[in-house]
Amino acid sequence: MSTVTLEGMNDRRNVIVVGVDGSVGADAALDFALREGAARGCPVEVVTAWLWVSSGDMLGHQSQVRDGRIVVRQMQDEVVEQALSRAASTPELSQLVVHDFAGRVLSARSEGVSMLVIGSGAQTSSTDRTLGAVSEYCLRHSPVPVVIVPQPERVRTRAVMTDLSLIPA
């Protein structure tokens, strides 16, 4: 694996930014971004944004944010390591962890890059929404094309439903 620093990505036109949060959908998005980066010869920037709000009195906020960043960075490292083990080949890679709303961070990081890749977000049975809040935010605010990778379970369910509809009555 070739690792490059964020500062080393001066020309960001070919960079693929991918959002990672430890979810199954984000894992699928990372797999897609790594395949696409390797195929196109484009560096991939893995971004994990997290937002944690401390108690109302804000006591200890800085140390809690620092500790949270360490935990989130460890999660991101593990997710990236697992994805790299699944990848046939790997592009140049950089990683970034930011304490802020994920949609805002991903849209900002996508400025001037070739594409933004994100998971579709969790779909709950209590809502008809097919996109999560971050996916929807990125679609509305990203200045570049956004690739939304569906959750693998949703793809499998759709395939089963399609297979069942092809069975003659």
Short mmCIF file of C-alpha atoms in Angstrom, two decimals:
data_model
loop_
_atom_site.label_atom_id
_atom_site.label_comp_id
_atom_site.label_asym_id
_atom_site.label_seq_id
_atom_site.Cartn_x
_atom_site.Cartn_y
_atom_site.Cartn_z
CA MET A 1 0.00 0.00 0.00
CA SER A 2 1.23 3.45 -0.86
CA THR A 3 0.32 6.04 1.74
CA VAL A 4 0.45 9.73 1.01
CA THR A 5 -0.12 12.64 3.35
CA LEU A 6 -2.95 15.09 2.81
CA GLU A 7 -0.38 17.77 2.06
CA GLY A 8 1.01 15.51 -0.67
CA MET A 9 -2.30 15.69 -2.51
CA ASN A 10 -1.73 19.19 -3.90
CA ASP A 11 -3.50 18.39 -7.15
CA ARG A 12 -6.84 17.11 -5.90
CA ARG A 13 -8.57 16.83 -9.30
CA ASN A 14 -8.11 13.05 -9.43
CA VAL A 15 -8.71 12.35 -5.73
CA ILE A 16 -11.65 10.18 -4.70
CA VAL A 17 -13.04 11.14 -1.29
CA VAL A 18 -14.90 8.41 0.60
CA GLY A 19 -16.82 8.71 3.85
CA VAL A 20 -16.29 5.97 6.43
CA ASP A 21 -18.18 5.56 9.71
CA GLY A 22 -17.84 1.87 10.53
CA SER A 23 -21.23 0.91 9.06
CA VAL A 24 -21.80 -1.88 6.55
CA GLY A 25 -22.84 0.67 3.93
CA ALA A 26 -19.69 2.73 4.47
CA ASP A 27 -17.60 -0.45 4.16
CA ALA A 28 -19.22 -1.05 0.75
CA ALA A 29 -18.50 2.57 -0.21
CA LEU A 30 -14.84 2.17 0.80
CA ASP A 31 -14.54 -1.05 -1.20
CA PHE A 32 -15.99 0.76 -4.24
CA ALA A 33 -13.68 3.76 -3.80
CA LEU A 34 -10.59 1.55 -3.50
CA ARG A 35 -11.55 -0.42 -6.64
CA GLU A 36 -12.29 2.78 -8.54
CA GLY A 37 -9.08 4.45 -7.34
CA ALA A 38 -6.98 1.47 -8.35
CA ALA A 39 -8.68 1.21 -11.76
CA ARG A 40 -8.28 4.94 -12.51
CA GLY A 41 -4.91 5.43 -10.82
CA CYS A 42 -6.48 7.98 -8.47
CA PRO A 43 -5.56 8.52 -4.83
CA VAL A 44 -8.29 7.85 -2.27
CA GLU A 45 -8.88 10.05 0.75
CA VAL A 46 -10.71 8.23 3.56
CA VAL A 47 -12.65 10.69 5.71
CA THR A 48 -14.35 9.96 9.01
CA ALA A 49 -16.30 12.80 10.55
CA TRP A 50 -17.87 12.46 13.94
CA LEU A 51 -19.81 14.82 16.11
CA TRP A 52 -19.99 14.42 19.84
CA VAL A 53 -21.59 16.94 22.14
CA SER A 54 -20.60 16.88 25.79
CA SER A 55 -22.81 17.61 28.74
CA GLY A 56 -24.45 21.00 29.01
CA ASP A 57 -21.79 22.43 31.29
CA MET A 58 -19.01 21.49 28.83
CA LEU A 59 -16.69 20.41 31.67
CA GLY A 60 -13.88 18.28 30.32
CA HIS A 61 -14.96 18.86 26.73
CA GLN A 62 -11.45 19.10 25.25
CA SER A 63 -10.20 15.88 26.80
CA GLN A 64 -13.39 14.06 25.80
CA VAL A 65 -13.03 15.24 22.20
CA ARG A 66 -9.36 14.19 22.20
CA ASP A 67 -10.24 10.76 23.60
CA GLY A 68 -13.12 10.44 21.13
CA ARG A 69 -10.82 11.28 18.23
CA ILE A 70 -8.45 8.48 19.31
CA VAL A 71 -11.31 5.96 19.38
CA VAL A 72 -12.66 7.11 16.01
CA ARG A 73 -9.18 7.00 14.44
CA GLN A 74 -8.72 3.42 15.69
CA MET A 75 -12.08 2.46 14.17
CA GLN A 76 -11.09 4.07 10.87
CA ASP A 77 -7.71 2.30 10.86
CA GLU A 78 -9.42 -1.07 11.44
CA VAL A 79 -12.00 -0.46 8.71
CA VAL A 80 -9.32 0.61 6.23
CA GLU A 81 -7.13 -2.39 7.10
CA GLN A 82 -10.04 -4.78 6.54
CA ALA A 83 -10.92 -3.13 3.22
CA LEU A 84 -7.32 -3.27 2.03
CA SER A 85 -7.24 -6.99 2.82
CA ARG A 86 -10.26 -7.46 0.51
CA ALA A 87 -8.86 -5.29 -2.30
CA ALA A 88 -7.09 -6.82 -5.27
CA SER A 89 -4.93 -3.72 -5.66
CA THR A 90 -4.71 -0.50 -3.74
CA PRO A 91 -4.35 3.11 -4.79
CA GLU A 92 -2.48 5.83 -2.90
CA LEU A 93 -4.34 6.38 0.33
CA SER A 94 -4.70 9.11 2.94
CA GLN A 95 -6.87 9.22 6.05
CA LEU A 96 -8.52 12.09 7.87
CA VAL A 97 -10.60 12.22 11.07
CA VAL A 98 -12.57 15.40 11.78
CA HIS A 99 -14.81 16.37 14.70
CA ASP A 100 -17.82 17.90 12.89
CA PHE A 101 -21.05 16.97 11.08
CA ALA A 102 -20.20 14.34 8.47
CA GLY A 103 -22.18 15.89 5.62
CA ARG A 104 -20.51 19.26 6.05
CA VAL A 105 -17.02 17.72 6.25
CA LEU A 106 -17.49 15.41 3.25
CA SER A 107 -18.93 18.18 1.10
CA ALA A 108 -16.05 20.50 2.02
CA ARG A 109 -13.40 17.80 1.41
CA SER A 110 -14.93 17.05 -2.00
CA GLU A 111 -14.16 20.55 -3.31
CA GLY A 112 -12.10 20.13 -6.48
CA VAL A 113 -11.90 16.30 -6.41
CA SER A 114 -13.16 13.84 -9.01
CA MET A 115 -15.94 12.30 -6.91
CA LEU A 116 -17.35 11.74 -3.46
CA VAL A 117 -18.30 8.18 -2.50
CA ILE A 118 -20.63 7.46 0.41
CA GLY A 119 -22.89 4.71 1.68
CA SER A 120 -26.63 5.17 1.33
CA GLY A 121 -27.18 5.29 5.06
CA ALA A 122 -29.38 3.11 7.21
CA GLN A 123 -32.96 2.63 6.13
CA THR A 124 -35.34 2.08 8.99
CA SER A 125 -38.71 0.42 8.78
CA SER A 126 -40.31 3.46 10.42
CA THR A 127 -39.60 5.72 7.45
CA ASP A 128 -39.81 5.63 3.68
CA ARG A 129 -36.46 7.38 3.36
CA THR A 130 -34.02 5.56 1.16
CA LEU A 131 -31.10 7.84 2.04
CA GLY A 132 -29.65 8.74 5.38
CA ALA A 133 -29.20 12.35 6.51
CA VAL A 134 -25.52 12.48 5.54
CA SER A 135 -26.14 11.03 2.07
CA GLU A 136 -28.93 13.49 1.45
CA TYR A 137 -26.83 16.42 2.69
CA CYS A 138 -23.95 15.44 0.40
CA LEU A 139 -26.25 15.15 -2.61
CA ARG A 140 -27.52 18.66 -1.98
CA HIS A 141 -24.20 20.32 -1.11
CA SER A 142 -21.29 18.49 -2.75
CA PRO A 143 -19.72 20.42 -5.64
CA VAL A 144 -18.74 17.18 -7.43
CA PRO A 145 -20.51 14.01 -8.54
CA VAL A 146 -21.64 11.87 -5.59
CA VAL A 147 -21.63 8.08 -5.85
CA ILE A 148 -24.01 6.52 -3.34
CA VAL A 149 -23.28 2.85 -2.72
CA PRO A 150 -26.27 0.89 -1.44
CA GLN A 151 -26.01 -1.32 1.61
CA PRO A 152 -25.19 -4.90 0.57
CA GLU A 153 -28.28 -6.28 2.34
CA ARG A 154 -30.51 -3.93 0.34
CA VAL A 155 -28.91 -5.18 -2.88
CA ARG A 156 -29.41 -8.83 -1.84
CA THR A 157 -33.05 -8.20 -0.89
CA ARG A 158 -33.68 -6.49 -4.22
CA ALA A 159 -32.10 -9.43 -6.07
CA VAL A 160 -34.29 -11.93 -4.20
CA MET A 161 -37.40 -9.88 -4.96
CA THR A 162 -36.42 -9.69 -8.63
CA ASP A 163 -35.82 -13.45 -8.74
CA LEU A 164 -39.23 -14.10 -7.18
CA SER A 165 -40.95 -11.84 -9.69
CA LEU A 166 -39.46 -13.89 -12.53
CA ILE A 167 -41.03 -17.14 -11.29
CA PRO A 168 -43.97 -18.04 -13.54
CA ALA A 169 -47.33 -18.26 -11.76
#
